[in-house]
Amino acid sequence: MTVLEGLAAGTIDLTFRRWSKQNVHPGDVLRLEAGVIEVVSVEIVDPAAITDADARRSGAESANAVRGTLRGPADASVYRIGLRHLGPDPRRALSADAELSEKDVEEIRRRLSKMDSRRPWTHETLRLVHDNPGRRAQELADLLGREKDPLKVDIRKLKNLGLTISLEVGYRISPRGAAYLRLTEDPGRTR
């Protein structure tokens, strides 16, 4: 069982990270492939105090295995992070919904228009992701003449609307995003 499967199944509710600064806080909600995960607790721990029971709750076989996976500067703090699975990521079901009504199309168009108010980017980015599935963010940024990190933020905004999907490497258009493009680029076309 992978860590993500364990989070979804509720058998994993801890993780350990070595960070120079705390990257999550209690109450933070993370959207992962495993679903929506809430950060319940965060505390600095001595790595020597990690128990085998803690390790099993994090999906590892032993405390030594956990200590062996800690990355980051040796002098950085080790954080024990309590997690709770809240359910599936609603964006997953949304992205799979390719049956768009006129009202759906108008709502997506309205939200994209709002994103475009300062600088038009949404349609060009959707089209690029559609035409280049699995391409890394840096490659897409180069094709658009943009910086990688702001582009990643923009693609995440499209993902929040169910229009794109993150892959292990790169992105692809979702069924919902493909339907939206089809219906807006060729409005006379029927579903």
mmCIF file of N, CA and C in Angstrom, residues 36-104:
data_model
loop_
_atom_site.group_PDB
_atom_site.id
_atom_site.type_symbol
_atom_site.label_atom_id
_atom_site.label_comp_id
_atom_site.label_asym_id
_atom_site.label_seq_id
_atom_site.Cartn_x
_atom_site.Cartn_y
_atom_site.Cartn_z
ATOM 1 N N VAL A 36 -8.590 15.067 0.019
ATOM 2 C CA VAL A 36 -8.413 16.283 0.811
ATOM 3 C C VAL A 36 -7.904 15.865 2.192
ATOM 4 N N ILE A 37 -6.756 16.423 2.575
ATOM 5 C CA ILE A 37 -6.086 16.063 3.821
ATOM 6 C C ILE A 37 -5.986 17.306 4.701
ATOM 7 N N GLU A 38 -6.382 17.162 5.959
ATOM 8 C CA GLU A 38 -6.271 18.253 6.923
ATOM 9 C C GLU A 38 -5.041 18.032 7.798
ATOM 10 N N VAL A 39 -4.292 19.097 8.026
ATOM 11 C CA VAL A 39 -3.184 19.050 8.977
ATOM 12 C C VAL A 39 -3.792 19.258 10.359
ATOM 13 N N VAL A 40 -3.687 18.245 11.215
ATOM 14 C CA VAL A 40 -4.299 18.274 12.540
ATOM 15 C C VAL A 40 -3.342 18.831 13.582
ATOM 16 N N SER A 41 -2.065 18.465 13.471
ATOM 17 C CA SER A 41 -1.087 18.921 14.460
ATOM 18 C C SER A 41 0.288 19.002 13.811
ATOM 19 N N VAL A 42 1.123 19.867 14.367
ATOM 20 C CA VAL A 42 2.504 20.010 13.909
ATOM 21 C C VAL A 42 3.358 20.266 15.144
ATOM 22 N N GLU A 43 4.374 19.423 15.325
ATOM 23 C CA GLU A 43 5.273 19.637 16.461
ATOM 24 C C GLU A 43 6.689 19.257 16.069
ATOM 25 N N ILE A 44 7.643 19.959 16.643
ATOM 26 C CA ILE A 44 9.049 19.635 16.431
ATOM 27 C C ILE A 44 9.393 18.469 17.359
ATOM 28 N N VAL A 45 10.079 17.468 16.780
ATOM 29 C CA VAL A 45 10.464 16.300 17.572
ATOM 30 C C VAL A 45 11.938 15.994 17.366
ATOM 31 N N ASP A 46 12.492 15.331 18.347
ATOM 32 C CA ASP A 46 13.846 14.794 18.225
ATOM 33 C C ASP A 46 13.717 13.528 17.377
ATOM 34 N N PRO A 47 14.455 13.410 16.286
ATOM 35 C CA PRO A 47 14.336 12.207 15.455
ATOM 36 C C PRO A 47 14.550 10.920 16.241
ATOM 37 N N ALA A 48 15.365 10.964 17.288
ATOM 38 C CA ALA A 48 15.610 9.771 18.099
ATOM 39 C C ALA A 48 14.359 9.357 18.882
ATOM 40 N N ALA A 49 13.409 10.285 19.056
ATOM 41 C CA ALA A 49 12.193 9.995 19.816
ATOM 42 C C ALA A 49 11.091 9.373 18.953
ATOM 43 N N ILE A 50 11.303 9.288 17.640
ATOM 44 C CA ILE A 50 10.308 8.659 16.762
ATOM 45 C C ILE A 50 10.264 7.173 17.093
ATOM 46 N N THR A 51 9.061 6.667 17.346
ATOM 47 C CA THR A 51 8.902 5.261 17.727
ATOM 48 C C THR A 51 8.524 4.411 16.513
ATOM 49 N N ASP A 52 8.648 3.108 16.672
ATOM 50 C CA ASP A 52 8.202 2.201 15.609
ATOM 51 C C ASP A 52 6.703 2.336 15.385
ATOM 52 N N ALA A 53 5.937 2.562 16.466
ATOM 53 C CA ALA A 53 4.484 2.759 16.323
ATOM 54 C C ALA A 53 4.201 4.017 15.499
ATOM 55 N N ASP A 54 4.935 5.106 15.766
ATOM 56 C CA ASP A 54 4.799 6.326 14.962
ATOM 57 C C ASP A 54 5.122 6.022 13.499
ATOM 58 N N ALA A 55 6.183 5.270 13.300
ATOM 59 C CA ALA A 55 6.611 4.935 11.940
ATOM 60 C C ALA A 55 5.505 4.204 11.186
ATOM 61 N N ARG A 56 4.887 3.220 11.833
ATOM 62 C CA ARG A 56 3.798 2.478 11.171
ATOM 63 C C ARG A 56 2.632 3.396 10.846
ATOM 64 N N ARG A 57 2.345 4.366 11.717
ATOM 65 C CA ARG A 57 1.269 5.334 11.444
ATOM 66 C C ARG A 57 1.612 6.247 10.271
ATOM 67 N N SER A 58 2.902 6.300 9.898
ATOM 68 C CA SER A 58 3.325 7.122 8.755
ATOM 69 C C SER A 58 3.545 6.274 7.499
ATOM 70 N N GLY A 59 3.300 4.968 7.627
ATOM 71 C CA GLY A 59 3.445 4.094 6.472
ATOM 72 C C GLY A 59 4.819 3.470 6.332
ATOM 73 N N ALA A 60 5.674 3.672 7.316
ATOM 74 C CA ALA A 60 7.022 3.097 7.283
ATOM 75 C C ALA A 60 7.072 1.853 8.163
ATOM 76 N N GLU A 61 8.077 1.032 7.950
ATOM 77 C CA GLU A 61 8.207 -0.218 8.716
ATOM 78 C C GLU A 61 8.802 -0.003 10.106
ATOM 79 N N SER A 62 9.656 1.022 10.225
ATOM 80 C CA SER A 62 10.335 1.224 11.509
ATOM 81 C C SER A 62 10.738 2.681 11.674
ATOM 82 N N ALA A 63 11.076 3.019 12.912
ATOM 83 C CA ALA A 63 11.552 4.375 13.195
ATOM 84 C C ALA A 63 12.837 4.650 12.426
ATOM 85 N N ASN A 64 13.708 3.660 12.318
ATOM 86 C CA ASN A 64 14.942 3.843 11.551
ATOM 87 C C ASN A 64 14.637 4.128 10.085
ATOM 88 N N ALA A 65 13.614 3.483 9.546
ATOM 89 C CA ALA A 65 13.226 3.739 8.158
ATOM 90 C C ALA A 65 12.763 5.184 7.988
ATOM 91 N N VAL A 66 12.003 5.685 8.947
ATOM 92 C CA VAL A 66 11.563 7.089 8.890
ATOM 93 C C VAL A 66 12.776 8.009 8.934
ATOM 94 N N ARG A 67 13.662 7.778 9.877
ATOM 95 C CA ARG A 67 14.850 8.631 10.007
ATOM 96 C C ARG A 67 15.682 8.596 8.725
ATOM 97 N N GLY A 68 15.716 7.457 8.068
ATOM 98 C CA GLY A 68 16.475 7.318 6.829
ATOM 99 C C GLY A 68 15.888 8.066 5.653
ATOM 100 N N THR A 69 14.594 8.410 5.727
ATOM 101 C CA THR A 69 13.955 9.134 4.619
ATOM 102 C C THR A 69 13.939 10.644 4.828
ATOM 103 N N LEU A 70 14.350 11.105 5.999
ATOM 104 C CA LEU A 70 14.321 12.549 6.267
ATOM 105 C C LEU A 70 15.335 13.261 5.380
ATOM 106 N N ARG A 71 14.881 14.237 4.640
ATOM 107 C CA ARG A 71 15.727 15.027 3.749
ATOM 108 C C ARG A 71 15.859 16.434 4.310
ATOM 109 N N GLY A 72 16.745 17.180 3.740
ATOM 110 C CA GLY A 72 16.935 18.559 4.168
ATOM 111 C C GLY A 72 18.208 18.693 4.978
ATOM 112 N N PRO A 73 18.539 19.929 5.351
ATOM 113 C CA PRO A 73 19.766 20.182 6.106
ATOM 114 C C PRO A 73 19.765 19.429 7.442
ATOM 115 N N ALA A 74 20.879 18.836 7.787
ATOM 116 C CA ALA A 74 20.992 18.035 9.013
ATOM 117 C C ALA A 74 20.666 18.839 10.268
ATOM 118 N N ASP A 75 20.881 20.167 10.208
ATOM 119 C CA ASP A 75 20.609 20.986 11.398
ATOM 120 C C ASP A 75 19.173 21.531 11.420
ATOM 121 N N ALA A 76 18.371 21.179 10.434
ATOM 122 C CA ALA A 76 16.983 21.655 10.381
ATOM 123 C C ALA A 76 16.110 20.844 11.339
ATOM 124 N N SER A 77 15.002 21.431 11.739
ATOM 125 C CA SER A 77 14.073 20.768 12.661
ATOM 126 C C SER A 77 13.337 19.628 11.966
ATOM 127 N N VAL A 78 12.987 18.617 12.766
ATOM 128 C CA VAL A 78 12.158 17.515 12.285
ATOM 129 C C VAL A 78 10.756 17.737 12.850
ATOM 130 N N TYR A 79 9.770 17.702 11.960
ATOM 131 C CA TYR A 79 8.382 17.953 12.333
ATOM 132 C C TYR A 79 7.583 16.657 12.278
ATOM 133 N N ARG A 80 6.779 16.440 13.311
ATOM 134 C CA ARG A 80 5.817 15.339 13.364
ATOM 135 C C ARG A 80 4.473 15.960 13.025
ATOM 136 N N ILE A 81 3.871 15.525 11.914
ATOM 137 C CA ILE A 81 2.671 16.165 11.397
ATOM 138 C C ILE A 81 1.510 15.176 11.428
ATOM 139 N N GLY A 82 0.494 15.516 12.208
ATOM 140 C CA GLY A 82 -0.716 14.703 12.276
ATOM 141 C C GLY A 82 -1.645 15.068 11.131
ATOM 142 N N LEU A 83 -2.206 14.055 10.480
ATOM 143 C CA LEU A 83 -3.043 14.259 9.300
ATOM 144 C C LEU A 83 -4.393 13.570 9.458
ATOM 145 N N ARG A 84 -5.406 14.099 8.759
ATOM 146 C CA ARG A 84 -6.723 13.466 8.727
ATOM 147 C C ARG A 84 -7.258 13.543 7.302
ATOM 148 N N HIS A 85 -7.703 12.412 6.788
ATOM 149 C CA HIS A 85 -8.296 12.351 5.445
ATOM 150 C C HIS A 85 -9.732 12.847 5.542
ATOM 151 N N LEU A 86 -10.070 13.876 4.774
ATOM 152 C CA LEU A 86 -11.415 14.455 4.823
ATOM 153 C C LEU A 86 -12.330 13.922 3.728
ATOM 154 N N GLY A 87 -11.770 13.254 2.755
ATOM 155 C CA GLY A 87 -12.590 12.711 1.663
ATOM 156 C C GLY A 87 -11.922 12.954 0.331
ATOM 157 N N PRO A 88 -12.596 12.529 -0.728
ATOM 158 C CA PRO A 88 -12.009 12.699 -2.062
ATOM 159 C C PRO A 88 -11.939 14.171 -2.451
ATOM 160 N N ASP A 89 -11.009 14.475 -3.327
ATOM 161 C CA ASP A 89 -10.869 15.836 -3.843
ATOM 162 C C ASP A 89 -12.032 16.098 -4.799
ATOM 163 N N PRO A 90 -12.894 17.058 -4.491
ATOM 164 C CA PRO A 90 -14.052 17.309 -5.361
ATOM 165 C C PRO A 90 -13.655 17.739 -6.769
ATOM 166 N N ARG A 91 -12.419 18.226 -6.936
ATOM 167 C CA ARG A 91 -11.986 18.626 -8.276
ATOM 168 C C ARG A 91 -11.891 17.427 -9.201
ATOM 169 N N ARG A 92 -11.643 16.247 -8.624
ATOM 170 C CA ARG A 92 -11.517 15.044 -9.441
ATOM 171 C C ARG A 92 -12.836 14.735 -10.153
ATOM 172 N N ALA A 93 -13.944 14.717 -9.407
ATOM 173 C CA ALA A 93 -15.255 14.458 -10.009
ATOM 174 C C ALA A 93 -15.624 15.595 -10.960
ATOM 175 N N LEU A 94 -15.332 16.825 -10.568
ATOM 176 C CA LEU A 94 -15.644 17.968 -11.415
ATOM 177 C C LEU A 94 -14.902 17.881 -12.742
ATOM 178 N N SER A 95 -13.625 17.530 -12.687
ATOM 179 C CA SER A 95 -12.830 17.474 -13.919
ATOM 180 C C SER A 95 -13.303 16.378 -14.866
ATOM 181 N N ALA A 96 -13.934 15.342 -14.336
ATOM 182 C CA ALA A 96 -14.421 14.231 -15.168
ATOM 183 C C ALA A 96 -15.757 14.550 -15.830
ATOM 184 N N ASP A 97 -16.441 15.588 -15.372
ATOM 185 C CA ASP A 97 -17.767 15.922 -15.890
ATOM 186 C C ASP A 97 -17.658 16.707 -17.194
ATOM 187 N N ALA A 98 -17.844 16.006 -18.300
ATOM 188 C CA ALA A 98 -17.745 16.632 -19.623
ATOM 189 C C ALA A 98 -19.111 16.984 -20.199
ATOM 190 N N GLU A 99 -20.168 16.724 -19.455
ATOM 191 C CA GLU A 99 -21.519 17.061 -19.911
ATOM 192 C C GLU A 99 -21.853 18.472 -19.436
ATOM 193 N N LEU A 100 -21.453 19.452 -20.221
ATOM 194 C CA LEU A 100 -21.620 20.847 -19.818
ATOM 195 C C LEU A 100 -22.907 21.422 -20.382
ATOM 196 N N SER A 101 -23.701 21.994 -19.507
ATOM 197 C CA SER A 101 -24.894 22.721 -19.938
ATOM 198 C C SER A 101 -24.480 24.122 -20.377
ATOM 199 N N GLU A 102 -25.397 24.831 -20.987
ATOM 200 C CA GLU A 102 -25.120 26.231 -21.353
ATOM 201 C C GLU A 102 -24.777 27.036 -20.097
ATOM 202 N N LYS A 103 -25.472 26.738 -19.015
ATOM 203 C CA LYS A 103 -25.226 27.440 -17.750
ATOM 204 C C LYS A 103 -23.801 27.141 -17.251
ATOM 205 N N ASP A 104 -23.367 25.867 -17.353
ATOM 206 C CA ASP A 104 -21.996 25.500 -16.949
ATOM 207 C C ASP A 104 -20.972 26.278 -17.766
#
